[in-house]
GROMACS .gro file of C-alpha atoms in nm:
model
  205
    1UNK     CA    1  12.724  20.271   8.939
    2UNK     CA    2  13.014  20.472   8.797
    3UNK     CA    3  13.308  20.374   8.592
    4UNK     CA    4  13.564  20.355   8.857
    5UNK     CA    5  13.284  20.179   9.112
    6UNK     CA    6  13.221  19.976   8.864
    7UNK     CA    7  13.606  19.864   8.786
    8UNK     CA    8  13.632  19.825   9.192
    9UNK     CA    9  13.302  19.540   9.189
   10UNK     CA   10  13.482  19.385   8.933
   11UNK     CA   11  13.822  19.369   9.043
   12UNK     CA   12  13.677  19.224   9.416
   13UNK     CA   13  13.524  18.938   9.197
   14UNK     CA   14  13.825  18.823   9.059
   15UNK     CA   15  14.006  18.837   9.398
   16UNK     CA   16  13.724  18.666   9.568
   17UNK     CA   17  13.509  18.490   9.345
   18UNK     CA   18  13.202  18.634   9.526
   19UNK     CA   19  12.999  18.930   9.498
   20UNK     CA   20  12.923  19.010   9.827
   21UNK     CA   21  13.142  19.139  10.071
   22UNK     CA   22  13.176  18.990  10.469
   23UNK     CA   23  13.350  19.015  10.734
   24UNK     CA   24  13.612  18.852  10.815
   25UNK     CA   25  13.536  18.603  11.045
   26UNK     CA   26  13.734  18.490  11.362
   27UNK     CA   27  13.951  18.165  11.383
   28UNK     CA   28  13.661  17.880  11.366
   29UNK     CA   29  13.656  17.692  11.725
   30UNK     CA   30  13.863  17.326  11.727
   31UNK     CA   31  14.084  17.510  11.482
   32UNK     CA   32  14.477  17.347  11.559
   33UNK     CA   33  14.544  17.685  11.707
   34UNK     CA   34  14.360  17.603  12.006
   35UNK     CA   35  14.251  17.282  11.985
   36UNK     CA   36  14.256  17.032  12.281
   37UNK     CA   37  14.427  16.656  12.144
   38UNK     CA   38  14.214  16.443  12.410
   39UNK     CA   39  13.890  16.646  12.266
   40UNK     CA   40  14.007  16.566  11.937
   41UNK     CA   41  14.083  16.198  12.014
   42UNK     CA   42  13.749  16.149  12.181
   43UNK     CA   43  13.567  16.285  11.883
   44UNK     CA   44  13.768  16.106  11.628
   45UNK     CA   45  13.666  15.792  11.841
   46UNK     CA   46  13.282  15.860  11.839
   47UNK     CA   47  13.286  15.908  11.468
   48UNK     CA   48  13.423  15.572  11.473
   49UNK     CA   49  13.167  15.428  11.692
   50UNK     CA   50  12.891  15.605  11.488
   51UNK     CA   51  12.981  15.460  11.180
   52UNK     CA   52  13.062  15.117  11.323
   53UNK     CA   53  12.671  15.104  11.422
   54UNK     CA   54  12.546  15.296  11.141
   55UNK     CA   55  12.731  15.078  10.854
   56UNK     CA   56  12.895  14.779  11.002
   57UNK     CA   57  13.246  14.754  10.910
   58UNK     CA   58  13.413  14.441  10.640
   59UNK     CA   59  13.714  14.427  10.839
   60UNK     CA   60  13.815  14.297  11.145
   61UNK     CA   61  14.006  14.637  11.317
   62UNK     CA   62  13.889  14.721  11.648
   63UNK     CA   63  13.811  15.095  11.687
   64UNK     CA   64  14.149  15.185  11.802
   65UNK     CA   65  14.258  15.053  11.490
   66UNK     CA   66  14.063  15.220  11.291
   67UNK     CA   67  14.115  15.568  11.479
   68UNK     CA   68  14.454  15.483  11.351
   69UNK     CA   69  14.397  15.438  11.014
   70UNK     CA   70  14.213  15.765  10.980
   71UNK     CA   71  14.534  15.966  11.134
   72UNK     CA   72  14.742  15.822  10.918
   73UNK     CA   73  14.505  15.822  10.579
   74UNK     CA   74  14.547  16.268  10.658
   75UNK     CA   75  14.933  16.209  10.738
   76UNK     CA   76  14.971  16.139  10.410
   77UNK     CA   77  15.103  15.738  10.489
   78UNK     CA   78  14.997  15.463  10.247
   79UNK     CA   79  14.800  15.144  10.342
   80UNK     CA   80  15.141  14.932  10.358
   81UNK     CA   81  15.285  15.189  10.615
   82UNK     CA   82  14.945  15.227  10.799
   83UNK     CA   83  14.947  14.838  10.849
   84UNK     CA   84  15.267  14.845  10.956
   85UNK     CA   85  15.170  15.042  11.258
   86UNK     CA   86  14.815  14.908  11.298
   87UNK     CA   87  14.938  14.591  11.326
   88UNK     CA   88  15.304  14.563  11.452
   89UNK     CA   89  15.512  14.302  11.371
   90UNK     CA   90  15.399  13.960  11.264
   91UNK     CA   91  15.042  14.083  11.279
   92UNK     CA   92  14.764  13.982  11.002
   93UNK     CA   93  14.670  14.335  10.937
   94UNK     CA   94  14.786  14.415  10.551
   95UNK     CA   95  14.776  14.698  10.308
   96UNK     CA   96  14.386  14.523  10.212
   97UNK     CA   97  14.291  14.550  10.533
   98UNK     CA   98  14.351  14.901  10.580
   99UNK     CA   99  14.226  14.993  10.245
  100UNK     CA  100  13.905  14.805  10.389
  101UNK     CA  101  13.909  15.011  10.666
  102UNK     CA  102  13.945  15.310  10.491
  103UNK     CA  103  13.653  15.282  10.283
  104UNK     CA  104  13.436  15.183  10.592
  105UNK     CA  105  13.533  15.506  10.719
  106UNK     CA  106  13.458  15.682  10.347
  107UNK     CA  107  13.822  15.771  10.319
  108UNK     CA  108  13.888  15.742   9.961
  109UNK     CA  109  14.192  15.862   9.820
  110UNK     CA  110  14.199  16.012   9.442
  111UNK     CA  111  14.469  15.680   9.335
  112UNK     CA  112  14.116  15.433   9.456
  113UNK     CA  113  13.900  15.591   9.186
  114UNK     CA  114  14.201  15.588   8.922
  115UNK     CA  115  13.973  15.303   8.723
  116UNK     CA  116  14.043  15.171   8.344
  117UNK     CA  117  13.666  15.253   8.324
  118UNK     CA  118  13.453  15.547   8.358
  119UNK     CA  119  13.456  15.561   8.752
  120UNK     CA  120  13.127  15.791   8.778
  121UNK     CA  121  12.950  15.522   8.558
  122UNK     CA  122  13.049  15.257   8.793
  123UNK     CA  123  12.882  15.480   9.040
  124UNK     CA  124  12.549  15.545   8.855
  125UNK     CA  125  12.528  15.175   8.785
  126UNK     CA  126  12.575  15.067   9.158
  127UNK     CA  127  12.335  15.357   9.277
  128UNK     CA  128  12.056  15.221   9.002
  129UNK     CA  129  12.137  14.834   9.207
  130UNK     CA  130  12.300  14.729   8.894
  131UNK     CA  131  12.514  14.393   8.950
  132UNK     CA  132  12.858  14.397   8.946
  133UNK     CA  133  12.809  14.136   8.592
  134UNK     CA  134  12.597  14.388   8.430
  135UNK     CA  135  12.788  14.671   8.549
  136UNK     CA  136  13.081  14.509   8.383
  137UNK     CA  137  12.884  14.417   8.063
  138UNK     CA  138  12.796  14.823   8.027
  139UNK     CA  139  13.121  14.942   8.111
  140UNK     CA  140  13.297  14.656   7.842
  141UNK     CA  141  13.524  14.587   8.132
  142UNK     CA  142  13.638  14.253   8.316
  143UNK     CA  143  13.444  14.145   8.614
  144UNK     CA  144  13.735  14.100   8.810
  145UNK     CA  145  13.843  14.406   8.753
  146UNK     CA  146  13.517  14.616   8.807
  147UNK     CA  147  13.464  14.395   9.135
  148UNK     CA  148  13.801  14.573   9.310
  149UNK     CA  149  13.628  14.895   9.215
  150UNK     CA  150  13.306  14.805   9.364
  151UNK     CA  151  13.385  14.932   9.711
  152UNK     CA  152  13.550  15.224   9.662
  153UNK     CA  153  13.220  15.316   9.451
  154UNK     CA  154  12.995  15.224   9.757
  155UNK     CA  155  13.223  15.412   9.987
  156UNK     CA  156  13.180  15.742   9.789
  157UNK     CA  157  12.778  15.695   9.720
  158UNK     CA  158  12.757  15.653  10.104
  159UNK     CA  159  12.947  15.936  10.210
  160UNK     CA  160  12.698  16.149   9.898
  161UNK     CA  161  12.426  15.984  10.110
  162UNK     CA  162  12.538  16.177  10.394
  163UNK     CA  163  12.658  16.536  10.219
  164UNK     CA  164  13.026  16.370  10.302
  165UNK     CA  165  12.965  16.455  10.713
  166UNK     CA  166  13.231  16.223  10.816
  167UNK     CA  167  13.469  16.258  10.600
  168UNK     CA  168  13.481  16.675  10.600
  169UNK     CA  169  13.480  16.598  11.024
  170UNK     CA  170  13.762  16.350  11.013
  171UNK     CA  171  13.963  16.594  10.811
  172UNK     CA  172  13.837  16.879  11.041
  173UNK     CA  173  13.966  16.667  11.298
  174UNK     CA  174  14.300  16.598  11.176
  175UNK     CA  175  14.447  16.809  10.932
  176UNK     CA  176  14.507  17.165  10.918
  177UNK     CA  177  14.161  17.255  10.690
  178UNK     CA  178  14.097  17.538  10.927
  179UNK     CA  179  14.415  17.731  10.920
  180UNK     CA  180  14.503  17.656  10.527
  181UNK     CA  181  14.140  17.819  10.486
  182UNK     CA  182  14.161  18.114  10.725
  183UNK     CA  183  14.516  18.197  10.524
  184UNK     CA  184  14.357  18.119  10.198
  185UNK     CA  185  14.064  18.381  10.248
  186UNK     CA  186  14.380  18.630  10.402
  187UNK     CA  187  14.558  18.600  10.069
  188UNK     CA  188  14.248  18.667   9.872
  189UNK     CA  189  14.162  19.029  10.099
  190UNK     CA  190  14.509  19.103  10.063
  191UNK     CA  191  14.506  19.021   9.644
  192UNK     CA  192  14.222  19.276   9.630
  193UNK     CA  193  14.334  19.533   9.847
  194UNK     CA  194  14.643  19.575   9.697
  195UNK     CA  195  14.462  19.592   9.320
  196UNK     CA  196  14.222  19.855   9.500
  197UNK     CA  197  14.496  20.070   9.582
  198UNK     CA  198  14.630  20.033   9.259
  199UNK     CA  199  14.290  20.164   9.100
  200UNK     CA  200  14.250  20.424   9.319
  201UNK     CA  201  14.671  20.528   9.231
  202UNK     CA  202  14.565  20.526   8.844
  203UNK     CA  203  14.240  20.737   8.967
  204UNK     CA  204  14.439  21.011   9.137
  205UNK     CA  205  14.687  21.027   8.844
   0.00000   0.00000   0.00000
């Protein structure tokens, strides 16, 4: 390989962080640009039903519910709001109820895992069927405390369990992933085309 082959490979690795060169490939199908919302709505609702039989779920949502606490966990809204809508007015649901239903559905936000523990040793703990005592006792934290942890824990071991399927689908399902990817991998061609052309500029000169 020659110098100014050489200073190409090395410029495409820092645009792309990969070696090998592909093409580019076509807008994935369900992508929002051509997505259908009924097709979406009928999936969202079977991942539902899946992991209703697969798990169990701790709260007492009905699927509906829960297809609307998964919309609204990739709208951005907080538990409060989410029960606000799940429930209506003067229903039972609360901000607990949703976060319950969240983490049946393994839809754990980063704020669940913000611990005054090491979170990941939580994790290996409860994966090695420590109790939540002598979880508590390693981590010199309170029981209490360690206890509201617990389930966010489980949630995230259980969607490891299952290389995080349902939670890469729901957010498939429901946010933009496809197009902010597709327009992420444009930016990086178009980062290393333009430093190509400035190579081959220098080159010429």
């Amino acid at each position: 390989m020659d110098e100014k082959t050489e200073e190409l490979r090395d410029l495409f690795v820092d645009a792309t962080g990969s070696e090998t060169v592909t093409d580019r490939q076509e807008e994935p199908p369900g992508s929002l640009l051509d997505r259908d919302d009924d097709a979406v709505a009928d999936r969202v609702a079977a991942l539902v039903a899946t992991m209703r039989e697969r798990y169990g779920f701790d709260s007492d949502l009905d699927d509906a519910q829960y297809e609307r606490v998964a919309a609204g966990f990739f709208d951005g809204e907080d538990d409060a709001a989410i029960a606000d809508v799940v429930g209506g007015s003067g229903s039972a649901v609360d901000a607990r109820a949703v976060r319950d239903a969240r983490l049946d559905l393994h839809l754990v936000a980063d704020a669940d895992r913000d611990a005054p523990f090491e979170y990941a040793a939580l994790k290996r703990l409860l994966a090695a069927d420590r109790s939540v005592e002598a979880a508590a006792a390693e981590l010199e934290a309170d029981v209490e405390t360690v206890r509201e942890f617990v389930p966010v824990a489980r949630a995230d071991l259980a969607s490891t369990r299952v290389n995080d399927r349902f939670r890469d689908e729901f957010r498939a399902l429901l946010t933009d992933a496809d197009i902010e990817d597709a327009h992420a991998a444009t930016a990086r061609e178009d980062g290393l085309r333009e430093a190509t052309e400035d190579i081959e500029t220098d080159v010429s000169l």
